[in-house]
PDB file of C-alpha atoms in Angstrom:
ATOM      1  CA  UNK A   1     102.800  93.151 110.574  1.00  0.00           C
ATOM      2  CA  UNK A   2      99.816  94.534 108.794  1.00  0.00           C
ATOM      3  CA  UNK A   3      98.645  93.309 105.418  1.00  0.00           C
ATOM      4  CA  UNK A   4      95.684  93.873 103.152  1.00  0.00           C
ATOM      5  CA  UNK A   5      94.069  91.347 100.831  1.00  0.00           C
ATOM      6  CA  UNK A   6      91.697  92.350  98.090  1.00  0.00           C
ATOM      7  CA  UNK A   7      89.828  89.362  96.705  1.00  0.00           C
ATOM      8  CA  UNK A   8      89.595  89.525  92.947  1.00  0.00           C
ATOM      9  CA  UNK A   9      91.983  91.591  90.895  1.00  0.00           C
ATOM     10  CA  UNK A  10      89.228  92.254  88.378  1.00  0.00           C
ATOM     11  CA  UNK A  11      85.482  92.624  88.910  1.00  0.00           C
ATOM     12  CA  UNK A  12      82.999  93.117  86.081  1.00  0.00           C
ATOM     13  CA  UNK A  13      79.423  94.299  86.560  1.00  0.00           C
ATOM     14  CA  UNK A  14      76.632  95.596  84.383  1.00  0.00           C
ATOM     15  CA  UNK A  15      75.442  99.158  84.657  1.00  0.00           C
ATOM     16  CA  UNK A  16      72.856  99.343  87.427  1.00  0.00           C
ATOM     17  CA  UNK A  17      74.085  96.222  89.178  1.00  0.00           C
ATOM     18  CA  UNK A  18      75.425  95.981  92.710  1.00  0.00           C
ATOM     19  CA  UNK A  19      79.119  96.625  93.161  1.00  0.00           C
ATOM     20  CA  UNK A  20      80.920  94.607  95.843  1.00  0.00           C
ATOM     21  CA  UNK A  21      84.687  94.877  96.257  1.00  0.00           C
ATOM     22  CA  UNK A  22      86.170  92.773  99.016  1.00  0.00           C
ATOM     23  CA  UNK A  23      88.921  93.741 101.435  1.00  0.00           C
ATOM     24  CA  UNK A  24      90.325  91.831 104.382  1.00  0.00           C
ATOM     25  CA  UNK A  25      93.107  93.004 106.632  1.00  0.00           C
ATOM     26  CA  UNK A  26      95.383  91.484 109.202  1.00  0.00           C
ATOM     27  CA  UNK A  27      96.402  93.580 112.137  1.00  0.00           C
ATOM     28  CA  UNK A  28      97.039  92.953 115.788  1.00  0.00           C
ATOM     29  CA  UNK A  29      94.981  95.993 116.706  1.00  0.00           C
ATOM     30  CA  UNK A  30      92.041  97.610 114.916  1.00  0.00           C
ATOM     31  CA  UNK A  31      93.561  99.813 112.267  1.00  0.00           C
ATOM     32  CA  UNK A  32      92.289 102.799 110.372  1.00  0.00           C
ATOM     33  CA  UNK A  33      90.769 101.654 107.061  1.00  0.00           C
ATOM     34  CA  UNK A  34      90.528 103.438 103.736  1.00  0.00           C
ATOM     35  CA  UNK A  35      89.266 102.951 100.212  1.00  0.00           C
ATOM     36  CA  UNK A  36      90.925 104.903  97.405  1.00  0.00           C
ATOM     37  CA  UNK A  37      89.961 105.084  93.720  1.00  0.00           C
ATOM     38  CA  UNK A  38      92.356 105.643  90.835  1.00  0.00           C
ATOM     39  CA  UNK A  39      91.062 106.697  87.448  1.00  0.00           C
ATOM     40  CA  UNK A  40      93.335 106.150  84.426  1.00  0.00           C
ATOM     41  CA  UNK A  41      96.419 108.373  84.456  1.00  0.00           C
ATOM     42  CA  UNK A  42      95.339 110.078  87.655  1.00  0.00           C
ATOM     43  CA  UNK A  43      96.408 109.985  91.279  1.00  0.00           C
ATOM     44  CA  UNK A  44      94.542 108.268  94.066  1.00  0.00           C
ATOM     45  CA  UNK A  45      91.387 109.856  95.463  1.00  0.00           C
ATOM     46  CA  UNK A  46      89.939 109.008  98.852  1.00  0.00           C
ATOM     47  CA  UNK A  47      86.495 107.410  98.639  1.00  0.00           C
ATOM     48  CA  UNK A  48      85.897 106.884 102.339  1.00  0.00           C
ATOM     49  CA  UNK A  49      87.592 105.987 105.605  1.00  0.00           C
ATOM     50  CA  UNK A  50      86.886 104.344 108.923  1.00  0.00           C
ATOM     51  CA  UNK A  51      88.658 105.540 112.036  1.00  0.00           C
ATOM     52  CA  UNK A  52      86.243 105.142 114.943  1.00  0.00           C
ATOM     53  CA  UNK A  53      82.515 105.193 115.587  1.00  0.00           C
ATOM     54  CA  UNK A  54      79.840 103.947 113.229  1.00  0.00           C
ATOM     55  CA  UNK A  55      80.950 100.841 111.381  1.00  0.00           C
ATOM     56  CA  UNK A  56      79.031 101.682 108.207  1.00  0.00           C
ATOM     57  CA  UNK A  57      80.845 104.474 106.457  1.00  0.00           C
ATOM     58  CA  UNK A  58      79.443 106.483 103.574  1.00  0.00           C
ATOM     59  CA  UNK A  59      81.725 108.024 101.009  1.00  0.00           C
ATOM     60  CA  UNK A  60      81.633 109.937  97.778  1.00  0.00           C
ATOM     61  CA  UNK A  61      79.874 108.861  94.583  1.00  0.00           C
ATOM     62  CA  UNK A  62      77.367 106.680  96.422  1.00  0.00           C
ATOM     63  CA  UNK A  63      79.904 104.213  97.817  1.00  0.00           C
ATOM     64  CA  UNK A  64      79.840 102.846 101.338  1.00  0.00           C
ATOM     65  CA  UNK A  65      81.837 100.318 103.319  1.00  0.00           C
ATOM     66  CA  UNK A  66      81.213  98.272 106.412  1.00  0.00           C
ATOM     67  CA  UNK A  67      83.826  97.564 109.057  1.00  0.00           C
ATOM     68  CA  UNK A  68      83.415  94.100 110.579  1.00  0.00           C
ATOM     69  CA  UNK A  69      85.984  93.519 113.285  1.00  0.00           C
ATOM     70  CA  UNK A  70      85.013  89.867 113.776  1.00  0.00           C
ATOM     71  CA  UNK A  71      85.681  89.170 110.093  1.00  0.00           C
ATOM     72  CA  UNK A  72      88.562  91.659 109.754  1.00  0.00           C
ATOM     73  CA  UNK A  73      86.833  92.956 106.668  1.00  0.00           C
ATOM     74  CA  UNK A  74      86.069  96.331 105.115  1.00  0.00           C
ATOM     75  CA  UNK A  75      84.119  95.567 101.938  1.00  0.00           C
ATOM     76  CA  UNK A  76      83.136  98.369  99.552  1.00  0.00           C
ATOM     77  CA  UNK A  77      79.656  98.467  98.035  1.00  0.00           C
ATOM     78  CA  UNK A  78      77.520 100.574  95.762  1.00  0.00           C
ATOM     79  CA  UNK A  79      73.883  99.673  95.060  1.00  0.00           C
ATOM     80  CA  UNK A  80      73.887 100.636  91.386  1.00  0.00           C
ATOM     81  CA  UNK A  81      76.970 100.851  89.203  1.00  0.00           C
ATOM     82  CA  UNK A  82      77.523 103.665  86.720  1.00  0.00           C
ATOM     83  CA  UNK A  83      79.801 103.590  83.722  1.00  0.00           C
ATOM     84  CA  UNK A  84      81.850 106.326  85.390  1.00  0.00           C
ATOM     85  CA  UNK A  85      82.692 103.979  88.269  1.00  0.00           C
ATOM     86  CA  UNK A  86      85.100 102.041  86.058  1.00  0.00           C
ATOM     87  CA  UNK A  87      88.474 102.479  87.730  1.00  0.00           C
ATOM     88  CA  UNK A  88      90.957 100.758  90.010  1.00  0.00           C
ATOM     89  CA  UNK A  89      90.084 100.571  93.683  1.00  0.00           C
ATOM     90  CA  UNK A  90      92.545 100.191  96.522  1.00  0.00           C
ATOM     91  CA  UNK A  91      91.883  99.214 100.100  1.00  0.00           C
ATOM     92  CA  UNK A  92      94.430 100.489 102.624  1.00  0.00           C
ATOM     93  CA  UNK A  93      95.101 100.337 106.340  1.00  0.00           C
ATOM     94  CA  UNK A  94      97.224 102.219 108.792  1.00  0.00           C
ATOM     95  CA  UNK A  95      97.875 101.850 112.465  1.00  0.00           C
ATOM     96  CA  UNK A  96      96.645 104.455 114.894  1.00  0.00           C
ATOM     97  CA  UNK A  97     100.177 105.756 115.282  1.00  0.00           C
ATOM     98  CA  UNK A  98     101.506 109.128 114.287  1.00  0.00           C
ATOM     99  CA  UNK A  99     103.241 109.136 110.948  1.00  0.00           C
ATOM    100  CA  UNK A 100     102.187 105.640 109.969  1.00  0.00           C
ATOM    101  CA  UNK A 101     102.140 105.178 106.220  1.00  0.00           C
ATOM    102  CA  UNK A 102      99.347 103.453 104.372  1.00  0.00           C
ATOM    103  CA  UNK A 103      99.584  99.754 103.586  1.00  0.00           C
ATOM    104  CA  UNK A 104      97.731  99.061 100.351  1.00  0.00           C
ATOM    105  CA  UNK A 105      96.097  96.027  98.870  1.00  0.00           C
ATOM    106  CA  UNK A 106      96.991  95.000  95.317  1.00  0.00           C
ATOM    107  CA  UNK A 107      93.945  96.741  93.920  1.00  0.00           C
ATOM    108  CA  UNK A 108      90.766  95.670  92.122  1.00  0.00           C
ATOM    109  CA  UNK A 109      89.937  96.861  88.646  1.00  0.00           C
ATOM    110  CA  UNK A 110      86.227  97.481  88.231  1.00  0.00           C
ATOM    111  CA  UNK A 111      84.750  97.245  84.744  1.00  0.00           C
ATOM    112  CA  UNK A 112      81.188  98.397  84.070  1.00  0.00           C
ATOM    113  CA  UNK A 113      79.378  97.302  80.926  1.00  0.00           C
ATOM    114  CA  UNK A 114      76.246  98.802  79.431  1.00  0.00           C
TER     115      UNK A 114
ATOM    116  CA  UNK B   1      92.799 125.069  95.347  1.00  0.00           C
ATOM    117  CA  UNK B   2      96.083 123.616  94.160  1.00  0.00           C
ATOM    118  CA  UNK B   3      96.650 119.960  94.831  1.00  0.00           C
ATOM    119  CA  UNK B   4      99.836 117.946  95.058  1.00  0.00           C
ATOM    120  CA  UNK B   5     101.926 118.372  91.938  1.00  0.00           C
ATOM    121  CA  UNK B   6     104.724 116.172  90.670  1.00  0.00           C
ATOM    122  CA  UNK B   7     107.280 116.601  87.943  1.00  0.00           C
ATOM    123  CA  UNK B   8     108.113 115.333  85.478  1.00  0.00           C
ATOM    124  CA  UNK B   9     104.971 113.396  84.606  1.00  0.00           C
ATOM    125  CA  UNK B  10     107.019 110.949  82.573  1.00  0.00           C
ATOM    126  CA  UNK B  11     110.715 110.140  82.650  1.00  0.00           C
ATOM    127  CA  UNK B  12     112.613 107.728  80.437  1.00  0.00           C
ATOM    128  CA  UNK B  13     116.197 107.071  81.424  1.00  0.00           C
ATOM    129  CA  UNK B  14     118.952 104.663  80.569  1.00  0.00           C
ATOM    130  CA  UNK B  15     120.049 102.017  83.010  1.00  0.00           C
ATOM    131  CA  UNK B  16     122.788 103.329  85.254  1.00  0.00           C
ATOM    132  CA  UNK B  17     121.778 106.983  85.087  1.00  0.00           C
ATOM    133  CA  UNK B  18     120.592 109.014  88.089  1.00  0.00           C
ATOM    134  CA  UNK B  19     117.113 110.566  88.187  1.00  0.00           C
ATOM    135  CA  UNK B  20     115.402 113.164  90.363  1.00  0.00           C
ATOM    136  CA  UNK B  21     111.667 113.275  90.906  1.00  0.00           C
ATOM    137  CA  UNK B  22     109.998 116.319  92.404  1.00  0.00           C
ATOM    138  CA  UNK B  23     106.950 116.722  94.607  1.00  0.00           C
ATOM    139  CA  UNK B  24     105.190 119.960  95.563  1.00  0.00           C
ATOM    140  CA  UNK B  25     102.802 119.243  98.422  1.00  0.00           C
ATOM    141  CA  UNK B  26      99.672 121.169  99.287  1.00  0.00           C
ATOM    142  CA  UNK B  27     100.601 124.408 101.036  1.00  0.00           C
ATOM    143  CA  UNK B  28     100.565 124.030 104.799  1.00  0.00           C
ATOM    144  CA  UNK B  29     100.679 120.241 104.794  1.00  0.00           C
ATOM    145  CA  UNK B  30     103.346 119.106 107.207  1.00  0.00           C
ATOM    146  CA  UNK B  31     103.398 115.409 106.354  1.00  0.00           C
ATOM    147  CA  UNK B  32     104.744 114.139 103.021  1.00  0.00           C
ATOM    148  CA  UNK B  33     104.914 110.563 101.787  1.00  0.00           C
ATOM    149  CA  UNK B  34     106.481 108.866  98.767  1.00  0.00           C
ATOM    150  CA  UNK B  35     105.026 105.633  97.408  1.00  0.00           C
ATOM    151  CA  UNK B  36     105.908 103.431  94.435  1.00  0.00           C
ATOM    152  CA  UNK B  37     103.311 101.739  92.247  1.00  0.00           C
ATOM    153  CA  UNK B  38     104.579  98.892  90.111  1.00  0.00           C
ATOM    154  CA  UNK B  39     103.093  95.868  88.369  1.00  0.00           C
ATOM    155  CA  UNK B  40     103.126  92.871  90.628  1.00  0.00           C
ATOM    156  CA  UNK B  41     104.086  94.837  93.741  1.00  0.00           C
ATOM    157  CA  UNK B  42     101.150  97.199  93.977  1.00  0.00           C
ATOM    158  CA  UNK B  43     101.578 100.361  96.025  1.00  0.00           C
ATOM    159  CA  UNK B  44     104.559 100.412  98.387  1.00  0.00           C
ATOM    160  CA  UNK B  45     105.566 102.992 100.960  1.00  0.00           C
ATOM    161  CA  UNK B  46     109.027 104.448 100.438  1.00  0.00           C
ATOM    162  CA  UNK B  47     109.676 107.360 102.810  1.00  0.00           C
ATOM    163  CA  UNK B  48     107.835 109.772 105.114  1.00  0.00           C
ATOM    164  CA  UNK B  49     108.650 113.338 106.185  1.00  0.00           C
ATOM    165  CA  UNK B  50     107.024 115.224 109.043  1.00  0.00           C
ATOM    166  CA  UNK B  51     108.039 118.832 109.615  1.00  0.00           C
ATOM    167  CA  UNK B  52     111.675 119.103 110.645  1.00  0.00           C
ATOM    168  CA  UNK B  53     111.834 115.624 112.142  1.00  0.00           C
ATOM    169  CA  UNK B  54     114.137 112.952 110.808  1.00  0.00           C
ATOM    170  CA  UNK B  55     112.409 111.115 107.945  1.00  0.00           C
ATOM    171  CA  UNK B  56     111.155 107.551 108.190  1.00  0.00           C
ATOM    172  CA  UNK B  57     113.192 105.792 105.512  1.00  0.00           C
ATOM    173  CA  UNK B  58     112.066 102.281 106.378  1.00  0.00           C
ATOM    174  CA  UNK B  59     110.449 101.650 102.980  1.00  0.00           C
ATOM    175  CA  UNK B  60     113.384 102.562 100.755  1.00  0.00           C
ATOM    176  CA  UNK B  61     114.328  99.412  98.800  1.00  0.00           C
ATOM    177  CA  UNK B  62     118.062 100.079  98.565  1.00  0.00           C
ATOM    178  CA  UNK B  63     120.722 102.672  99.299  1.00  0.00           C
ATOM    179  CA  UNK B  64     120.405 103.871  95.706  1.00  0.00           C
ATOM    180  CA  UNK B  65     117.218 105.626  96.802  1.00  0.00           C
ATOM    181  CA  UNK B  66     117.273 108.843  98.808  1.00  0.00           C
ATOM    182  CA  UNK B  67     114.973 111.777  99.392  1.00  0.00           C
ATOM    183  CA  UNK B  68     115.078 115.198 100.913  1.00  0.00           C
ATOM    184  CA  UNK B  69     112.553 117.830 101.795  1.00  0.00           C
ATOM    185  CA  UNK B  70     113.743 121.416 101.713  1.00  0.00           C
ATOM    186  CA  UNK B  71     112.190 124.053 103.925  1.00  0.00           C
ATOM    187  CA  UNK B  72     109.450 121.688 104.967  1.00  0.00           C
ATOM    188  CA  UNK B  73     107.841 121.942 101.535  1.00  0.00           C
ATOM    189  CA  UNK B  74     109.172 120.626  98.227  1.00  0.00           C
ATOM    190  CA  UNK B  75     110.592 117.120  98.215  1.00  0.00           C
ATOM    191  CA  UNK B  76     112.952 115.424  95.799  1.00  0.00           C
ATOM    192  CA  UNK B  77     113.313 111.657  95.415  1.00  0.00           C
ATOM    193  CA  UNK B  78     116.637 110.649  93.898  1.00  0.00           C
ATOM    194  CA  UNK B  79     117.414 107.262  92.411  1.00  0.00           C
ATOM    195  CA  UNK B  80     121.063 106.640  91.651  1.00  0.00           C
ATOM    196  CA  UNK B  81     122.361 104.144  89.107  1.00  0.00           C
ATOM    197  CA  UNK B  82     118.852 103.253  87.970  1.00  0.00           C
ATOM    198  CA  UNK B  83     117.962  99.639  87.253  1.00  0.00           C
ATOM    199  CA  UNK B  84     115.157  98.235  85.122  1.00  0.00           C
ATOM    200  CA  UNK B  85     113.329  97.060  88.227  1.00  0.00           C
ATOM    201  CA  UNK B  86     113.050 100.722  89.277  1.00  0.00           C
ATOM    202  CA  UNK B  87     110.531 101.262  86.472  1.00  0.00           C
ATOM    203  CA  UNK B  88     107.286 102.237  88.167  1.00  0.00           C
ATOM    204  CA  UNK B  89     104.972 105.128  88.922  1.00  0.00           C
ATOM    205  CA  UNK B  90     106.231 107.162  91.865  1.00  0.00           C
ATOM    206  CA  UNK B  91     103.460 108.818  93.843  1.00  0.00           C
ATOM    207  CA  UNK B  92     103.755 111.612  96.355  1.00  0.00           C
ATOM    208  CA  UNK B  93     101.127 112.380  98.979  1.00  0.00           C
ATOM    209  CA  UNK B  94     100.760 115.086 101.583  1.00  0.00           C
ATOM    210  CA  UNK B  95      98.631 115.446 104.680  1.00  0.00           C
ATOM    211  CA  UNK B  96      97.714 118.189 107.129  1.00  0.00           C
ATOM    212  CA  UNK B  97      98.906 116.173 110.057  1.00  0.00           C
ATOM    213  CA  UNK B  98     100.989 113.215 111.101  1.00  0.00           C
ATOM    214  CA  UNK B  99      97.751 111.752 112.515  1.00  0.00           C
ATOM    215  CA  UNK B 100      96.974 108.840 110.175  1.00  0.00           C
ATOM    216  CA  UNK B 101      93.256 109.584 110.416  1.00  0.00           C
ATOM    217  CA  UNK B 102      93.841 112.646 108.257  1.00  0.00           C
ATOM    218  CA  UNK B 103      93.474 112.141 104.526  1.00  0.00           C
ATOM    219  CA  UNK B 104      96.543 111.771 102.380  1.00  0.00           C
ATOM    220  CA  UNK B 105      96.207 113.735  99.142  1.00  0.00           C
ATOM    221  CA  UNK B 106      97.999 112.137  96.213  1.00  0.00           C
ATOM    222  CA  UNK B 107      99.688 113.717  93.236  1.00  0.00           C
ATOM    223  CA  UNK B 108      99.289 112.339  89.687  1.00  0.00           C
ATOM    224  CA  UNK B 109     102.626 110.545  89.877  1.00  0.00           C
ATOM    225  CA  UNK B 110     105.792 110.345  87.821  1.00  0.00           C
ATOM    226  CA  UNK B 111     106.032 107.384  85.467  1.00  0.00           C
ATOM    227  CA  UNK B 112     109.660 106.247  85.365  1.00  0.00           C
ATOM    228  CA  UNK B 113     110.846 103.941  82.621  1.00  0.00           C
ATOM    229  CA  UNK B 114     114.384 102.586  82.772  1.00  0.00           C
ATOM    230  CA  UNK B 115     115.616 101.204  79.450  1.00  0.00           C
TER     231      UNK B 115
END
């Protein structure tokens, strides 16, 4: 069975600092990997995804994530945090099978202080 | 363009009552998913529809939960005899394809409170 672990339910950074949100997955086969962001009282928005190919994936709003098969990780980074990045971030996986639903981590709340 | 819409945005109901939650997917999207977001449980898959195929109901937590999708478009999630543990935000998502590599687009959710 697949599962997703996000280390740290709450991460706080200063504006301009590096953002690092950690995600590890367990899966018997390499899954598809996703990061979603949820702003207050809004639905989830896709930040980026990894399916195949290059292991460093660039997404919207300056975020990127690196797929490391040996570490079963898909950590999300951004070089310089903005106040507008404050939100909840979810890592998710799905198998490469038609109709497979997303399996989400518990989420990480990112706070950005000035 | 129009995204996924859900109604109502908020629903307060008394324990034991039935509720219906509606989802309007993006036009042309053949795949539709329901998820539940609750404190302590995070985001959980409930049910998946693809075209006219039989739905994948493997995530439904009990037989009090059911869903249908009429005409391959609008979907309704029904919870019978609601319990306090059903309180959560119910999210609907749609996708162009059953291929999981395609993005799932999420609606804003329905916040259900059972008193």
